[in-house]
Amino acid sequence: MDCLFCKIINREIPADIVHEDDEILAFNDIDPKAPTHMLVIPKKHIATLNDIEEGDLSLVGRLQYAAARLARDQGFADDGYRVVMNCNEDGGQTVYHIHMHLMGGRRFTWPAG
Ligand code: AMP
Ligand code: ZN
């Protein structure tokens, strides 16, 4: 499958991996938008948020849980952080394997651009 993030999961291309378990991988974003900017992804290939099925619900919960744990590990859980999932063109999605952006270490504005 010609998917950038599947290639990272399969170690076909390198990434700065910060967490891995049976179902999830987290690595630093190559173009960070905050002092800490990680991507938390399922090892299962799911192209967009629209493609999540009932059987994936615990996996999606695990993504959120992993992001919160990483935020705590990074030391900014109490100060706060931003979690974002972009969907399709209008949402700004550029890689079609779902991923949660975990950004912290600075103050974010709202609404997002
Ligand atoms: P999105 O625009 O929501 O689809 O986010 C895709 C993210 O993947 C962007 O923040 C990119 O900087 C990031 N990205 C693209 N290629 C790589 C890579 N090889 N390693 C790490 N992050 C990447
Ligand atoms: Zn993939």
PDB file of N, CA and C in Angstrom, residues 4-5 8 14-19 25-41 70 74 82 84-86 92-95 97-104:
ATOM      1  N   LEU A   4       2.310   6.700   3.352  1.00  0.00           N
ATOM      2  CA  LEU A   4       3.501   7.184   4.070  1.00  0.00           C
ATOM      3  C   LEU A   4       3.543   6.655   5.503  1.00  0.00           C
ATOM      4  N   PHE A   5       2.421   6.718   6.202  1.00  0.00           N
ATOM      5  CA  PHE A   5       2.448   6.329   7.609  1.00  0.00           C
ATOM      6  C   PHE A   5       2.529   4.814   7.774  1.00  0.00           C
ATOM      7  N   ILE A   8       6.126   4.146   7.630  1.00  0.00           N
ATOM      8  CA  ILE A   8       6.788   4.435   8.910  1.00  0.00           C
ATOM      9  C   ILE A   8       6.544   3.283   9.886  1.00  0.00           C
ATOM     10  N   PRO A  14      12.280   6.213   7.814  1.00  0.00           N
ATOM     11  CA  PRO A  14      12.587   6.500   9.216  1.00  0.00           C
ATOM     12  C   PRO A  14      11.660   7.544   9.820  1.00  0.00           C
ATOM     13  N   ALA A  15      11.524   7.481  11.118  1.00  0.00           N
ATOM     14  CA  ALA A  15      10.795   8.511  11.869  1.00  0.00           C
ATOM     15  C   ALA A  15      11.361   8.522  13.282  1.00  0.00           C
ATOM     16  N   ASP A  16      11.112   9.627  13.944  1.00  0.00           N
ATOM     17  CA  ASP A  16      11.581   9.796  15.322  1.00  0.00           C
ATOM     18  C   ASP A  16      10.476   9.281  16.257  1.00  0.00           C
ATOM     19  N   ILE A  17      10.503   7.980  16.510  1.00  0.00           N
ATOM     20  CA  ILE A  17       9.406   7.313  17.220  1.00  0.00           C
ATOM     21  C   ILE A  17       9.529   7.549  18.719  1.00  0.00           C
ATOM     22  N   VAL A  18       8.420   7.938  19.331  1.00  0.00           N
ATOM     23  CA  VAL A  18       8.427   8.219  20.769  1.00  0.00           C
ATOM     24  C   VAL A  18       7.601   7.221  21.566  1.00  0.00           C
ATOM     25  N   HIS A  19       6.721   6.494  20.919  1.00  0.00           N
ATOM     26  CA  HIS A  19       5.912   5.499  21.630  1.00  0.00           C
ATOM     27  C   HIS A  19       5.428   4.450  20.631  1.00  0.00           C
ATOM     28  N   LEU A  25       1.302   3.847  17.199  1.00  0.00           N
ATOM     29  CA  LEU A  25       2.654   4.394  17.053  1.00  0.00           C
ATOM     30  C   LEU A  25       2.564   5.910  17.224  1.00  0.00           C
ATOM     31  N   ALA A  26       3.551   6.491  17.884  1.00  0.00           N
ATOM     32  CA  ALA A  26       3.628   7.956  17.992  1.00  0.00           C
ATOM     33  C   ALA A  26       5.034   8.378  17.617  1.00  0.00           C
ATOM     34  N   PHE A  27       5.121   9.448  16.824  1.00  0.00           N
ATOM     35  CA  PHE A  27       6.421   9.939  16.366  1.00  0.00           C
ATOM     36  C   PHE A  27       6.351  11.454  16.208  1.00  0.00           C
ATOM     37  N   ASN A  28       7.518  12.078  16.228  1.00  0.00           N
ATOM     38  CA  ASN A  28       7.570  13.537  16.097  1.00  0.00           C
ATOM     39  C   ASN A  28       7.229  13.958  14.676  1.00  0.00           C
ATOM     40  N   ASP A  29       6.422  15.022  14.570  1.00  0.00           N
ATOM     41  CA  ASP A  29       6.082  15.569  13.257  1.00  0.00           C
ATOM     42  C   ASP A  29       7.334  16.159  12.613  1.00  0.00           C
ATOM     43  N   ILE A  30       7.479  15.925  11.323  1.00  0.00           N
ATOM     44  CA  ILE A  30       8.678  16.374  10.602  1.00  0.00           C
ATOM     45  C   ILE A  30       8.704  17.896  10.442  1.00  0.00           C
ATOM     46  N   ASP A  31       7.550  18.532  10.577  1.00  0.00           N
ATOM     47  CA  ASP A  31       7.426  19.990  10.395  1.00  0.00           C
ATOM     48  C   ASP A  31       6.638  20.562  11.580  1.00  0.00           C
ATOM     49  N   PRO A  32       7.280  20.603  12.762  1.00  0.00           N
ATOM     50  CA  PRO A  32       6.540  20.908  13.991  1.00  0.00           C
ATOM     51  C   PRO A  32       5.951  22.313  14.025  1.00  0.00           C
ATOM     52  N   LYS A  33       4.734  22.384  14.548  1.00  0.00           N
ATOM     53  CA  LYS A  33       4.033  23.667  14.678  1.00  0.00           C
ATOM     54  C   LYS A  33       3.967  24.120  16.144  1.00  0.00           C
ATOM     55  N   ALA A  34       4.714  23.440  16.997  1.00  0.00           N
ATOM     56  CA  ALA A  34       4.760  23.762  18.426  1.00  0.00           C
ATOM     57  C   ALA A  34       6.043  23.141  18.974  1.00  0.00           C
ATOM     58  N   PRO A  35       6.490  23.578  20.162  1.00  0.00           N
ATOM     59  CA  PRO A  35       7.713  22.993  20.728  1.00  0.00           C
ATOM     60  C   PRO A  35       7.655  21.465  20.786  1.00  0.00           C
ATOM     61  N   THR A  36       6.498  20.916  21.137  1.00  0.00           N
ATOM     62  CA  THR A  36       6.274  19.476  20.973  1.00  0.00           C
ATOM     63  C   THR A  36       5.142  19.288  19.979  1.00  0.00           C
ATOM     64  N   HIS A  37       5.381  18.518  18.928  1.00  0.00           N
ATOM     65  CA  HIS A  37       4.341  18.217  17.937  1.00  0.00           C
ATOM     66  C   HIS A  37       4.553  16.780  17.498  1.00  0.00           C
ATOM     67  N   MET A  38       3.684  15.924  18.016  1.00  0.00           N
ATOM     68  CA  MET A  38       3.750  14.496  17.694  1.00  0.00           C
ATOM     69  C   MET A  38       2.514  14.087  16.926  1.00  0.00           C
ATOM     70  N   LEU A  39       2.646  12.984  16.225  1.00  0.00           N
ATOM     71  CA  LEU A  39       1.505  12.363  15.560  1.00  0.00           C
ATOM     72  C   LEU A  39       1.271  11.009  16.211  1.00  0.00           C
ATOM     73  N   VAL A  40       0.042  10.770  16.598  1.00  0.00           N
ATOM     74  CA  VAL A  40      -0.331   9.502  17.218  1.00  0.00           C
ATOM     75  C   VAL A  40      -1.236   8.781  16.224  1.00  0.00           C
ATOM     76  N   ILE A  41      -0.811   7.589  15.802  1.00  0.00           N
ATOM     77  CA  ILE A  41      -1.534   6.917  14.707  1.00  0.00           C
ATOM     78  C   ILE A  41      -1.834   5.465  15.083  1.00  0.00           C
ATOM     79  N   LEU A  70       1.050  10.787  26.640  1.00  0.00           N
ATOM     80  CA  LEU A  70       2.249  11.446  26.105  1.00  0.00           C
ATOM     81  C   LEU A  70       2.330  12.893  26.583  1.00  0.00           C
ATOM     82  N   GLN A  74       5.358  14.420  28.631  1.00  0.00           N
ATOM     83  CA  GLN A  74       6.091  15.601  28.150  1.00  0.00           C
ATOM     84  C   GLN A  74       6.064  16.744  29.154  1.00  0.00           C
ATOM     85  N   ARG A  82      -3.012  20.955  22.660  1.00  0.00           N
ATOM     86  CA  ARG A  82      -3.995  20.919  21.571  1.00  0.00           C
ATOM     87  C   ARG A  82      -3.910  19.562  20.874  1.00  0.00           C
ATOM     88  N   VAL A  84      -5.573  17.603  17.517  1.00  0.00           N
ATOM     89  CA  VAL A  84      -6.301  17.908  16.275  1.00  0.00           C
ATOM     90  C   VAL A  84      -6.307  16.688  15.369  1.00  0.00           C
ATOM     91  N   MET A  85      -7.457  16.426  14.762  1.00  0.00           N
ATOM     92  CA  MET A  85      -7.517  15.441  13.672  1.00  0.00           C
ATOM     93  C   MET A  85      -8.179  16.121  12.475  1.00  0.00           C
ATOM     94  N   ASN A  86      -7.452  16.196  11.386  1.00  0.00           N
ATOM     95  CA  ASN A  86      -7.958  16.828  10.172  1.00  0.00           C
ATOM     96  C   ASN A  86      -8.602  15.787   9.273  1.00  0.00           C
ATOM     97  N   GLY A  92      -7.957  20.043   5.893  1.00  0.00           N
ATOM     98  CA  GLY A  92      -6.503  20.209   5.823  1.00  0.00           C
ATOM     99  C   GLY A  92      -5.726  18.914   5.913  1.00  0.00           C
ATOM    100  N   GLN A  93      -6.392  17.775   5.670  1.00  0.00           N
ATOM    101  CA  GLN A  93      -5.693  16.487   5.736  1.00  0.00           C
ATOM    102  C   GLN A  93      -4.786  16.328   4.526  1.00  0.00           C
ATOM    103  N   THR A  94      -3.530  15.973   4.773  1.00  0.00           N
ATOM    104  CA  THR A  94      -2.587  15.758   3.677  1.00  0.00           C
ATOM    105  C   THR A  94      -2.076  14.320   3.624  1.00  0.00           C
ATOM    106  N   VAL A  95      -2.136  13.611   4.747  1.00  0.00           N
ATOM    107  CA  VAL A  95      -1.730  12.201   4.763  1.00  0.00           C
ATOM    108  C   VAL A  95      -2.968  11.372   5.087  1.00  0.00           C
ATOM    109  N   HIS A  97      -3.990   8.550   6.309  1.00  0.00           N
ATOM    110  CA  HIS A  97      -3.945   7.490   7.330  1.00  0.00           C
ATOM    111  C   HIS A  97      -4.225   8.265   8.612  1.00  0.00           C
ATOM    112  N   ILE A  98      -5.316   7.977   9.270  1.00  0.00           N
ATOM    113  CA  ILE A  98      -5.735   8.877  10.359  1.00  0.00           C
ATOM    114  C   ILE A  98      -4.617   9.072  11.382  1.00  0.00           C
ATOM    115  N   HIS A  99      -4.554  10.275  11.902  1.00  0.00           N
ATOM    116  CA  HIS A  99      -3.522  10.631  12.871  1.00  0.00           C
ATOM    117  C   HIS A  99      -4.037  11.747  13.753  1.00  0.00           C
ATOM    118  N   MET A 100      -3.621  11.680  14.996  1.00  0.00           N
ATOM    119  CA  MET A 100      -3.949  12.718  15.960  1.00  0.00           C
ATOM    120  C   MET A 100      -2.706  13.566  16.140  1.00  0.00           C
ATOM    121  N   HIS A 101      -2.838  14.867  15.873  1.00  0.00           N
ATOM    122  CA  HIS A 101      -1.740  15.789  16.175  1.00  0.00           C
ATOM    123  C   HIS A 101      -1.791  16.088  17.669  1.00  0.00           C
ATOM    124  N   LEU A 102      -0.685  15.909  18.345  1.00  0.00           N
ATOM    125  CA  LEU A 102      -0.558  16.306  19.748  1.00  0.00           C
ATOM    126  C   LEU A 102       0.466  17.429  19.806  1.00  0.00           C
ATOM    127  N   MET A 103      -0.016  18.626  20.171  1.00  0.00           N
ATOM    128  CA  MET A 103       0.863  19.802  20.193  1.00  0.00           C
ATOM    129  C   MET A 103       0.840  20.427  21.578  1.00  0.00           C
ATOM    130  N   GLY A 104       2.023  20.768  22.076  1.00  0.00           N
ATOM    131  CA  GLY A 104       2.107  21.381  23.388  1.00  0.00           C
ATOM    132  C   GLY A 104       3.369  22.198  23.534  1.00  0.00           C
TER     133      GLY A 104
END
